[in-house]
Coordinates of C-alpha atoms in Angstrom, one line a residue:
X205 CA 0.0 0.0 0.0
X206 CA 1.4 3.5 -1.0
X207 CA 1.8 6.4 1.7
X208 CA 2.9 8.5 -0.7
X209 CA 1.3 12.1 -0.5
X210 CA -0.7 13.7 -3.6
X211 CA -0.3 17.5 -3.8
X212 CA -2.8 19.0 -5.5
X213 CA -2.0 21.6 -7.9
X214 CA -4.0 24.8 -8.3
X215 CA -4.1 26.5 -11.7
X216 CA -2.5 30.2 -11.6
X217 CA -4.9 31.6 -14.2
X218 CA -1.8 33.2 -15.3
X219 CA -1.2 32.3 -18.9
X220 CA 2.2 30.5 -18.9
X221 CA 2.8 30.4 -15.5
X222 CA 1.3 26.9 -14.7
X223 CA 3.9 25.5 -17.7
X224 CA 6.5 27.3 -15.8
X225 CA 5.5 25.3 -12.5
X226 CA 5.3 22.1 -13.7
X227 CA 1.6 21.9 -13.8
X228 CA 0.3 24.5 -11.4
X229 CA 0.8 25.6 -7.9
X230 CA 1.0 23.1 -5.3
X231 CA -1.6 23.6 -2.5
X232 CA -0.7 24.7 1.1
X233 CA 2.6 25.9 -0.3
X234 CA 4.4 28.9 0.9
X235 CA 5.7 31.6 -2.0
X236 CA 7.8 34.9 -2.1
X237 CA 7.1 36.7 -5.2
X238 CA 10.3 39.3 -5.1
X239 CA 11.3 42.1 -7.7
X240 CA 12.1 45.7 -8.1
X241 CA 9.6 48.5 -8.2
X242 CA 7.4 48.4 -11.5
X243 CA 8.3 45.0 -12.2
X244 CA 4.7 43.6 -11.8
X245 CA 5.0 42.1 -7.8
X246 CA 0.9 43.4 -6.8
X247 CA -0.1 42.9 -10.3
X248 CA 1.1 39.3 -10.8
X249 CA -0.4 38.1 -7.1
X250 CA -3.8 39.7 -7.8
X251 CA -3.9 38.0 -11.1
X252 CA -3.2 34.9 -9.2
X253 CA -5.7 35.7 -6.2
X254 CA -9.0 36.6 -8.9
X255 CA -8.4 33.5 -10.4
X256 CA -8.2 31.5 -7.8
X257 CA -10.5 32.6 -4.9
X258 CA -14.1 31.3 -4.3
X259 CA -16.8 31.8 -1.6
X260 CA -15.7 28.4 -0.2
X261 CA -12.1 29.0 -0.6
X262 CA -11.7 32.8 0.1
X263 CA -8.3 34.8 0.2
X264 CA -6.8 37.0 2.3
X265 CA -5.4 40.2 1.3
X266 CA -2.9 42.3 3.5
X267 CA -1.3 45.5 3.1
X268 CA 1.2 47.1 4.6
X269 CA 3.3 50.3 4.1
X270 CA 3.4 49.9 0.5
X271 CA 0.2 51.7 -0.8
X272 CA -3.2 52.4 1.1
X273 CA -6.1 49.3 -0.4
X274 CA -8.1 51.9 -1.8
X275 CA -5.5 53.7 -4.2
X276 CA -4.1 49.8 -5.1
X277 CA -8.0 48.6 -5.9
X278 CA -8.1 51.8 -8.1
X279 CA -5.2 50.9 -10.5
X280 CA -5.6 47.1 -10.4
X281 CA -9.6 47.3 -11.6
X282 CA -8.4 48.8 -15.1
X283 CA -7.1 45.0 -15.3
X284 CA -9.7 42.8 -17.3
X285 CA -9.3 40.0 -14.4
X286 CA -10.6 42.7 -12.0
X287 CA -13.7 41.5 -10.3
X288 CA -16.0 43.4 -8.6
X289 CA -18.4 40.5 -7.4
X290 CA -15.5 38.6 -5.8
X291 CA -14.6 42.0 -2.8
X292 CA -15.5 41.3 0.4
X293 CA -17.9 37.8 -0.8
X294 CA -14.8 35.9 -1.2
X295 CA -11.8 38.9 -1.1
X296 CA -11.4 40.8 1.9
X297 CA -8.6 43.3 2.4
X298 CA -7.0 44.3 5.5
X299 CA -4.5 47.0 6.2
X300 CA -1.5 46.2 8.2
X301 CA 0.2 49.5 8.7
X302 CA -1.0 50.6 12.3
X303 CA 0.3 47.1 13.9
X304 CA 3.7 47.2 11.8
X305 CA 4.7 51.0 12.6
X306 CA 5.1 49.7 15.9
X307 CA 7.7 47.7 15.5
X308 CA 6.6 45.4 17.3
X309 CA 6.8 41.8 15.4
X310 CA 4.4 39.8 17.9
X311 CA 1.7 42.2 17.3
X312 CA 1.8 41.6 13.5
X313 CA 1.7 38.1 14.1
X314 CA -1.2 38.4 16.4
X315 CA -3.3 40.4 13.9
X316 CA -2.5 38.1 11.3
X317 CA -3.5 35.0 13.4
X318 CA -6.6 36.8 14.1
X319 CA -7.7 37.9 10.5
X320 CA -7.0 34.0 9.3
X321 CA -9.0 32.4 12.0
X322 CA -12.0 34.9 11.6
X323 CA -11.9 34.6 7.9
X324 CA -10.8 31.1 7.1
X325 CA -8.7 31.9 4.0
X326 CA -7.2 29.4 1.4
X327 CA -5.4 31.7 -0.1
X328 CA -3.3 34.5 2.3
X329 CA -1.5 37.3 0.5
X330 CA 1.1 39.8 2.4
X331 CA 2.0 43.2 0.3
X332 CA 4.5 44.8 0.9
X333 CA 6.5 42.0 3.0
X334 CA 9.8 44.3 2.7
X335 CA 7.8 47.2 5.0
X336 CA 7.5 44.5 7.9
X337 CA 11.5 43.8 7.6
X338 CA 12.3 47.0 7.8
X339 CA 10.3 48.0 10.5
X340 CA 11.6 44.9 12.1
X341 CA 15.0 46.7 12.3
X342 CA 13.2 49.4 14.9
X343 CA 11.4 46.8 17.0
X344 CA 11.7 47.1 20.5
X345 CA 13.5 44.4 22.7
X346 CA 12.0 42.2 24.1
X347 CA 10.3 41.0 20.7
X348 CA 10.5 38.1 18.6
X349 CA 13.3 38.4 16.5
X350 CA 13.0 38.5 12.2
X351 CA 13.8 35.0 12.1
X352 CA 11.8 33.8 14.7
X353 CA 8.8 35.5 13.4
X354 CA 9.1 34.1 9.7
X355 CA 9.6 30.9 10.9
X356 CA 6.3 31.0 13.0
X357 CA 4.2 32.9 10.2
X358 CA 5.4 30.2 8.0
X359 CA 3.9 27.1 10.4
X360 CA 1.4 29.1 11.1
X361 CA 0.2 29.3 7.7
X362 CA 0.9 26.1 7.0
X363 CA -1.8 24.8 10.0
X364 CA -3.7 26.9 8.9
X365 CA -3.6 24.8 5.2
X366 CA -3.5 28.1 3.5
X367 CA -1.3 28.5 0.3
X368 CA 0.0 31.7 0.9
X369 CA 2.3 34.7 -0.5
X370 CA 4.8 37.0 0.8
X371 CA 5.2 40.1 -2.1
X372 CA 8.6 42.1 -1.9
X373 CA 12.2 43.5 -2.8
X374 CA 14.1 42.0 -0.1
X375 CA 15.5 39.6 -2.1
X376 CA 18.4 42.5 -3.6
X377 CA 19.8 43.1 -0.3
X378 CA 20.5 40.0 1.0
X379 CA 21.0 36.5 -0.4
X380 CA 21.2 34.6 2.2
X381 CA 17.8 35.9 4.2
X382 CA 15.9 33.8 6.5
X383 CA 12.9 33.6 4.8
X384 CA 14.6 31.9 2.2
X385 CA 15.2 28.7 4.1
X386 CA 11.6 28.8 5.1
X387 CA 9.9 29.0 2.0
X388 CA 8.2 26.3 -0.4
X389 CA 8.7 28.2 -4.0
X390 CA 10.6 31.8 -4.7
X391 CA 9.6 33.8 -7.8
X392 CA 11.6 36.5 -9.0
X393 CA 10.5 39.4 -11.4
X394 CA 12.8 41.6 -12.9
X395 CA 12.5 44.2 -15.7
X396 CA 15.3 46.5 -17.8
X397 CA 15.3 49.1 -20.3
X398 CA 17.9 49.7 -23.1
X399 CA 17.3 51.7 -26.0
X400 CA 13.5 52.3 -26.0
X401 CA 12.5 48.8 -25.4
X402 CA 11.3 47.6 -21.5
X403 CA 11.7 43.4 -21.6
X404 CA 10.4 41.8 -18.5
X405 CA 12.2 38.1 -17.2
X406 CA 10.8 36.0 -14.5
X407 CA 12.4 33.1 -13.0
X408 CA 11.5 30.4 -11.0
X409 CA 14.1 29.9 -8.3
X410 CA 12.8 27.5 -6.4
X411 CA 9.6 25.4 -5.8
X412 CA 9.3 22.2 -3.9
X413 CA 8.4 18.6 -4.4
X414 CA 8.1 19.4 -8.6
X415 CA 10.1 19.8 -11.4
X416 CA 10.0 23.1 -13.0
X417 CA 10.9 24.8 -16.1
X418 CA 14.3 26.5 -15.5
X419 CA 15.5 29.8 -17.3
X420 CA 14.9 32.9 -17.6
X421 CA 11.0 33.6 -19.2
X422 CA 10.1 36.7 -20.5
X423 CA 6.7 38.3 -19.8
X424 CA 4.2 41.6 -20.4
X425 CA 2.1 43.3 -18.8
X426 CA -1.1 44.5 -20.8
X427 CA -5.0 45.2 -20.5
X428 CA -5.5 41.5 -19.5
X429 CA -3.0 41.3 -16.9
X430 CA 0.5 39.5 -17.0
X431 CA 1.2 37.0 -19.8
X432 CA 4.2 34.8 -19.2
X433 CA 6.0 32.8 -22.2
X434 CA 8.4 30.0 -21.8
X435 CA 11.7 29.5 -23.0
X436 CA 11.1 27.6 -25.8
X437 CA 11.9 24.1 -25.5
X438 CA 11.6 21.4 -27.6
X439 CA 8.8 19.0 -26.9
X440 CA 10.3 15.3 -26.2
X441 CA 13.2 16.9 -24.1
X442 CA 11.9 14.9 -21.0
X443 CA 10.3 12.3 -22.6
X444 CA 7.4 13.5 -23.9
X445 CA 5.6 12.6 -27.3
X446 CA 6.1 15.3 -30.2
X447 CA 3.1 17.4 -30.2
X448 CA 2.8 17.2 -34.5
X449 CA 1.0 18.9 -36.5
X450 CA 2.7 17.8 -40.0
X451 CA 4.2 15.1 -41.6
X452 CA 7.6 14.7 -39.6
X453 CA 9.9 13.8 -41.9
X454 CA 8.0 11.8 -44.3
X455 CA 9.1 11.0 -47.9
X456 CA 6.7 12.9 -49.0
X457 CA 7.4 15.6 -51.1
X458 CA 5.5 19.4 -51.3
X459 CA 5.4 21.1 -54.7
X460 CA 6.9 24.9 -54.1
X461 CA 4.3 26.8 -56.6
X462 CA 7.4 27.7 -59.0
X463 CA 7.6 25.9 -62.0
X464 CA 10.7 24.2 -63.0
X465 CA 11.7 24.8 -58.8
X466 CA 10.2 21.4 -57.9
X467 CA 12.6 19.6 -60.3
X468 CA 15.3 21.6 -59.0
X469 CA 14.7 20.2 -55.6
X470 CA 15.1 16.7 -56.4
X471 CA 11.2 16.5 -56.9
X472 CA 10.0 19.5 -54.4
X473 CA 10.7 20.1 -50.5
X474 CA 10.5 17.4 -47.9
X475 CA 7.9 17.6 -46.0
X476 CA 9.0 18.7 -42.6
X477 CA 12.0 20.4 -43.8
X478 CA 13.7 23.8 -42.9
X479 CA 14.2 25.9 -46.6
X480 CA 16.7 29.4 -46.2
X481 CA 16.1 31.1 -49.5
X482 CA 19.2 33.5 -49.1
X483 CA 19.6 36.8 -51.9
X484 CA 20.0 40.8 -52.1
X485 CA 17.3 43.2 -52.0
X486 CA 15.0 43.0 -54.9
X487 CA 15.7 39.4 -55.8
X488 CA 12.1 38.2 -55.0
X489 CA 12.8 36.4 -51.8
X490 CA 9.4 37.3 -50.7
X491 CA 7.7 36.6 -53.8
X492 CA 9.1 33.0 -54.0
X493 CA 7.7 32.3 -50.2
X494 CA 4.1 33.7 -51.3
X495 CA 4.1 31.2 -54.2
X496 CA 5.2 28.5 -51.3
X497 CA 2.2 29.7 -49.3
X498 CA -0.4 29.9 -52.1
X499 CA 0.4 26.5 -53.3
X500 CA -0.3 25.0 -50.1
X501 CA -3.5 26.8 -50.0
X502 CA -4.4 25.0 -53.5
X503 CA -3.4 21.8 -51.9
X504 CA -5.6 22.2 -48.9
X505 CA -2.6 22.9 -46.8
X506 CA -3.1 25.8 -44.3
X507 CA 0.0 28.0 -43.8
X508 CA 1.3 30.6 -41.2
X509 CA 3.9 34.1 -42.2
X510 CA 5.9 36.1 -39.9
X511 CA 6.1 39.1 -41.4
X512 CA 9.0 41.8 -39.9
X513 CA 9.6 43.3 -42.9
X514 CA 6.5 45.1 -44.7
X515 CA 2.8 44.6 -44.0
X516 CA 0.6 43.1 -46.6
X517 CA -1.2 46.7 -47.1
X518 CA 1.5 48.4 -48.5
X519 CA 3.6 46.0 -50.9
X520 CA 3.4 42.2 -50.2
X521 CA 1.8 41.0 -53.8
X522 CA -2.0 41.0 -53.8
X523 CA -2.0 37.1 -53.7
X524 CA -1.2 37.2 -50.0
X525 CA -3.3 40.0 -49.3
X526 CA -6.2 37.9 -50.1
X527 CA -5.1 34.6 -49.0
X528 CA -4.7 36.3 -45.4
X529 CA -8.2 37.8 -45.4
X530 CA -9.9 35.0 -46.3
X531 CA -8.4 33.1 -43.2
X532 CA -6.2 30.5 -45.1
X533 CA -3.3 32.1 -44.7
X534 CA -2.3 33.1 -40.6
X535 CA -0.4 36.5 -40.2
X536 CA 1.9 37.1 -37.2
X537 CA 2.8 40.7 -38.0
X538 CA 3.9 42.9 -34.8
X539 CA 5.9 46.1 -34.6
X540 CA 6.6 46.2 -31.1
X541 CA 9.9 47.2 -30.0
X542 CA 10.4 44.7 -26.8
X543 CA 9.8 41.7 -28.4
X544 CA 11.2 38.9 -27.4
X545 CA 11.9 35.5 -29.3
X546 CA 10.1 33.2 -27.0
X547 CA 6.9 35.4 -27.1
X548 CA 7.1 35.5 -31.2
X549 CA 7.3 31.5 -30.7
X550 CA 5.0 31.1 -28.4
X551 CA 2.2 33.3 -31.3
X552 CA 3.3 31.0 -34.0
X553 CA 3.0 28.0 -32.0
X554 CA -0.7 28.7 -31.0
X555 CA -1.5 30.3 -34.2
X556 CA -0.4 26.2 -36.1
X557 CA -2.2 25.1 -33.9
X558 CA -5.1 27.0 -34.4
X559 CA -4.8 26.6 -37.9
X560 CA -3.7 23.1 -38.0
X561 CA -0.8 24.7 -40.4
X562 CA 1.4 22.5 -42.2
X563 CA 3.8 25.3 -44.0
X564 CA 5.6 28.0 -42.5
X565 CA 6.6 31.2 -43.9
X566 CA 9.0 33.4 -41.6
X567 CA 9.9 36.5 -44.0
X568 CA 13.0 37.7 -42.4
X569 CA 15.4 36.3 -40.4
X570 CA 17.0 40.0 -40.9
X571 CA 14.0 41.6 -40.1
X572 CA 13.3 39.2 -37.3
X573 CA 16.8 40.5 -35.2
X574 CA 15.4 43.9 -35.6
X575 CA 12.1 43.2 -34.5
X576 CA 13.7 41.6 -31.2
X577 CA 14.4 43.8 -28.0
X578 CA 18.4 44.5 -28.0
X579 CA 18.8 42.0 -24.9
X580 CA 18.0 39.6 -26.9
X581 CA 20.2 40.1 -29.9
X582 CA 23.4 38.6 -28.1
X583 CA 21.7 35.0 -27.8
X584 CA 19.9 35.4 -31.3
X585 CA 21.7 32.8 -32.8
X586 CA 21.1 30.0 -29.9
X587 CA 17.6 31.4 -29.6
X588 CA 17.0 30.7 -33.5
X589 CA 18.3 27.0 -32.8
X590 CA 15.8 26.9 -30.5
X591 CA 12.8 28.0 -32.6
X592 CA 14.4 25.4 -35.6
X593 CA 14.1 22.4 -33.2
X594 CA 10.2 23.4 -31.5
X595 CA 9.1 23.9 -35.8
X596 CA 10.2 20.8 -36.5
X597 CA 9.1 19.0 -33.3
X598 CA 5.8 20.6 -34.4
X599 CA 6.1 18.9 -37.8
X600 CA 5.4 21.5 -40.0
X601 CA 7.5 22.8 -43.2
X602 CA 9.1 26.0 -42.8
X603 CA 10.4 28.7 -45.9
X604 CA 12.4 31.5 -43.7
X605 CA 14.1 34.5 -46.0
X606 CA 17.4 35.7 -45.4
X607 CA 18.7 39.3 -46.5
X608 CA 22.2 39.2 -47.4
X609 CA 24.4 41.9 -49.2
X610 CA 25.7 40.7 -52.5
X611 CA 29.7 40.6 -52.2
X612 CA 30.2 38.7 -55.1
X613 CA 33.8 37.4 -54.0
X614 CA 32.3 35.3 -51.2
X615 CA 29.7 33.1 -50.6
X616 CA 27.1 33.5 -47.7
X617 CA 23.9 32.2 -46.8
X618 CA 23.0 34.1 -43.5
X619 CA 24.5 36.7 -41.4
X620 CA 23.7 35.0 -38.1
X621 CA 25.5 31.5 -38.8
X622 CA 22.1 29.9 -39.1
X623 CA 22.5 28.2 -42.2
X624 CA 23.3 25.1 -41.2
X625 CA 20.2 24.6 -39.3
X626 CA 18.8 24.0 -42.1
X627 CA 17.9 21.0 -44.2
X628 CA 17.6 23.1 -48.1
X629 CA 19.2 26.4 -49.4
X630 CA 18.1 28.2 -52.1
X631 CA 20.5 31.0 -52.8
X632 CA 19.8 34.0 -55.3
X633 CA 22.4 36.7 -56.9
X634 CA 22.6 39.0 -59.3
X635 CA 24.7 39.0 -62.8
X636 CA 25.5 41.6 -65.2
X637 CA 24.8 40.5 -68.9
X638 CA 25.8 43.1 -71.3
X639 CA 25.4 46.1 -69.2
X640 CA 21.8 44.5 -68.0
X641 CA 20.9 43.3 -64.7
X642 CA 20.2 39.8 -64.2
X643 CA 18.9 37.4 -61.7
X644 CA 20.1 33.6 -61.0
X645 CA 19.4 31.4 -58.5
X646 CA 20.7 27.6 -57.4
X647 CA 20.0 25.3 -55.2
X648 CA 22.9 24.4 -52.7
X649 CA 21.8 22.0 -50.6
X650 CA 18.8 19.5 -50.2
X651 CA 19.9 17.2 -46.6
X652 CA 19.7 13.4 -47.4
X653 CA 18.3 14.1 -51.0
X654 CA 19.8 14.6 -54.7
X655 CA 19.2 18.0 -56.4
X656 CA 20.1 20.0 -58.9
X657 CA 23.1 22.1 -58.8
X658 CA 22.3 24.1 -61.8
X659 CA 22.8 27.9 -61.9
X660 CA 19.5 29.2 -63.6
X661 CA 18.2 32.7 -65.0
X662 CA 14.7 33.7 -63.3
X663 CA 12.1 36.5 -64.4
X664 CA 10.3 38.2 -62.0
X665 CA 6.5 38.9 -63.6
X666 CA 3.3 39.7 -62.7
X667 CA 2.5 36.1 -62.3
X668 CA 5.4 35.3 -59.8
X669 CA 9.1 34.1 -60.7
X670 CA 10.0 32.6 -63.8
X671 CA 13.0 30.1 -63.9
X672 CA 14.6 30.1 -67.2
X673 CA 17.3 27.7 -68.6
X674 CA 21.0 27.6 -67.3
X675 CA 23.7 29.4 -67.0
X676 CA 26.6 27.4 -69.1
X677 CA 28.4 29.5 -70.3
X678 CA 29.4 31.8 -66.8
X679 CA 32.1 30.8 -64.1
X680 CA 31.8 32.1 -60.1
X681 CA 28.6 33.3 -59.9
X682 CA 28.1 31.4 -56.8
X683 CA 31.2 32.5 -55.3
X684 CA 35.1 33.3 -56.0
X685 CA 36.7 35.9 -58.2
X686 CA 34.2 36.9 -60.5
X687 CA 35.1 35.8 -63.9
X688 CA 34.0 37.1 -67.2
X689 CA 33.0 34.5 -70.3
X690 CA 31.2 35.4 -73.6
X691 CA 29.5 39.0 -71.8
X692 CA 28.7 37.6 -69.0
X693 CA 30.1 39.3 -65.5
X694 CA 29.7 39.9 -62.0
X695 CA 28.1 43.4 -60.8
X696 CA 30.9 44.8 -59.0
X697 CA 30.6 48.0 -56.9
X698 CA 33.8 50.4 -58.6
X699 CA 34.3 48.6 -61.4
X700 CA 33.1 49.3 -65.2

């Protein structure tokens, strides 16, 4: 017969946070929630308490030095998890400041024990917890001391079968306070600015009896309260089953929309594959990923675009335009400035899903670093890895552009290193043919699969791209000292 205890765990209503716990918040558990000013402390345990409390389990609310509960109630009912029903049936607030200013630490304690027994709270919040520390500094002697009193709050609240929270910034002047020894789980909130971008990390120090989801996750605060995403991780890591939405690597083959480009492929892209479609400005990068998208459409294959470079309105063909308002087609297409990558996977994640998408357009990778907060920049290349491996855990096919100055004595396929994430390259340049710009394109890589290696001429038209015949008669357009044969050359900034 087992004695092993089950811990029930309570669901956070804060979107994310439960993944970051494991599963949820374990019952009777006792939690710091610590972070600077600003960072989202009050916001992030009243998210927590709305969701969570009930006429027959009720929570606890108490302030301290930190703000008055009127001025808090007025800022945190603009919040759409604000509500009104829930004060005083099965919220109740009570203001601590008169029995802290004292100094006195048994007194606090004694009001405490007395609001919990008359209430019967499952749920016990304490705002600001940093107020009572300080005061504790004044007390006068003959009082319990700071440790003594944490550690008897703490078995108090745990007799009491409460799960309760402790808000505050303590945490940055000391790391080795008692409170840390005492508590069940620690959550830290922190928040910087650089440039003209505010990105927001939590982290989950600590949390007992579970496994959790380590890392730093980033997070924002809007209309709807606090909205946490995940490092991105790659589903399987700890055993679980692939959550696919696509053929993972089948032997199936998906036809690209561009004639003649399936046959250069060895018979069209994998399914399941990773495609970088790498050329200058101008060389139809975007075009070439519509045609991808709107033949999947044809074939009853929804798709997904990230878009960081230009919105559909203004010069994306009219093809995806319309593909996108009649719902076959999912846009991700966001300007903000504090982006970070995990929230951008986390969107295209829910929107396959949504969509059951099979093909994946992310238009571009050079885009996509400016889109990103700065922070994030110095990791972008792991971070990119990391968004390869959840795609392809998801099953789906993905077409990402890549915006790359033509040098035309080297050969490049992306400015971040990323290239050999991939499983296909498609690279395009330019070539001057008797004073008369021309494109070419090649494939130069198809993982586990035979291709074509031919360097072909393509049109752009009003009906897409146009792949013409080879190039035979032309040396190092791919790479090299350009070389000139029969009027063919490179275009060569400073030269004639």
């Amino acid at each position: 017969m087992s004695t092993k205890v089950t811990i029930h765990r309570l669901c956070t209503g804060v979107p994310g946070l439960d993944a970051i716990l494991g599963g949820g918040l374990p019952e009777f558990s006792f939690n710091l929630i610590t972070g600077p000013p600003g960072s989202g402390k009050t916001t992030l345990a009243h998210q927590i308490m709305f969701a969570l409390a009930t006429r027959e389990k009720p929570a606890l609310f108490f302030t301290v030095l930190g703000e008055p509960p009127l001025k808090m109630l007025r800022y945190q009912q603009q919040f759409s998890f604000f509500d009104f029903d829930k004060l005083n049936e099965s919220i109740r607030f009570v203001n601590l400041s008169d029995d802290v200013t004292t100094g006195n630490l048994n007194n606090v304690l004694a009001r405490i024990t007395q609001e919990v027994e008359a209430f019967s709270p499952a749920l016990v919040f304490v705002d600001s917890f940093r107020s009572i520390i300080q005061e504790a500094a004044l007390q006068t002697e003959g009082t319990s001391s700071l440790q003594l009193f944490i550690q008897q709050l703490g078995m108090q609240l745990s007799g009491w079968q409460t799960t309760s929270f402790l808000i505050g910034e303590f945490l940055s002047e000391s790391g080795s306070h008692p409170i840390l020894t005492v508590a069940d789980g620690l959550l830290s909130l922190e928040q910087s600015v650089e440039r003209n971008s505010m990105v927001r990390k939590m982290q989950l120090m600590k949390m007992r009896g579970q496994a959790i989801l380590p890392g730093m996750h980033t997070f924002r605060i809007s209309g709807d309260g606090i909205e946490i995403f995940p490092a991105a991780r790659v589903r399987g890591d700890t055993g679980e089953e692939p959550l696919t939405i696509g053929p993972l690597r089948s032997k199936k083959r998906l036809t690209m929309g561009v004639a003649r480009l399936d046959e250069m492929l060895g018979g069209g892209l994998p399914a399941g594959y990773s495609l970088l479609v790498a050329g200058p400005s101008g060389s139809g990068k975007t075009i070439l990923a519509t045609a991808f998208l709107a033949e999947g459409v044809r074939q009853g294959e929804p798709g997904v675009i990230v878009a960081f470079e230009q919105t559909p309105s203004q010069s994306w063909v009219r093809t995806l335009d319309d593909m996108i308002r009649a719902g076959q087609i999912g846009l991700i297409n966001s300007r903000s400035p504090d982006l970070s990558i995990d929230e951008i996977v986390q969107h295209l994640t829910d929107l396959i899903q949504q969509m059951k998408a099979t093909r994946v357009v992310i238009d571009s990778l050079s885009g996509f670093e400016l889109a990103v907060a700065p922070t994030f920049r110095e990791d972008f290349r792991e971070s990119l890895f990391r968004m390869f491996a959840v795609l392809s855990g998801l099953g789906v096919t993905v077409l990402m552009t890549s915006e790359l100055e033509d040098r035309y004595i080297d050969l490049r396929f992306s400015p971040y290193g990323a290239a050999f994430l991939t499983d296909a390259i498609i690279v395009q340049r330019y070539i001057e043919v008797e004073s008369s710009l021309q494109r070419v394109m090649a494939v130069v890589k198809v993982r586990a699969s035979s291709h074509n290696t031919e360097i072909r001429r393509y049109e752009i038209t009003d009906d897409g791209i146009v792949i013409g015949d080879p190039v035979s008669d032309f040396e190092g357009i791919l790479g090299g000292q350009p070389t000139r044969t029969k009027g063919y050359r490179m275009v060569k900034r400073g030269t004639s």
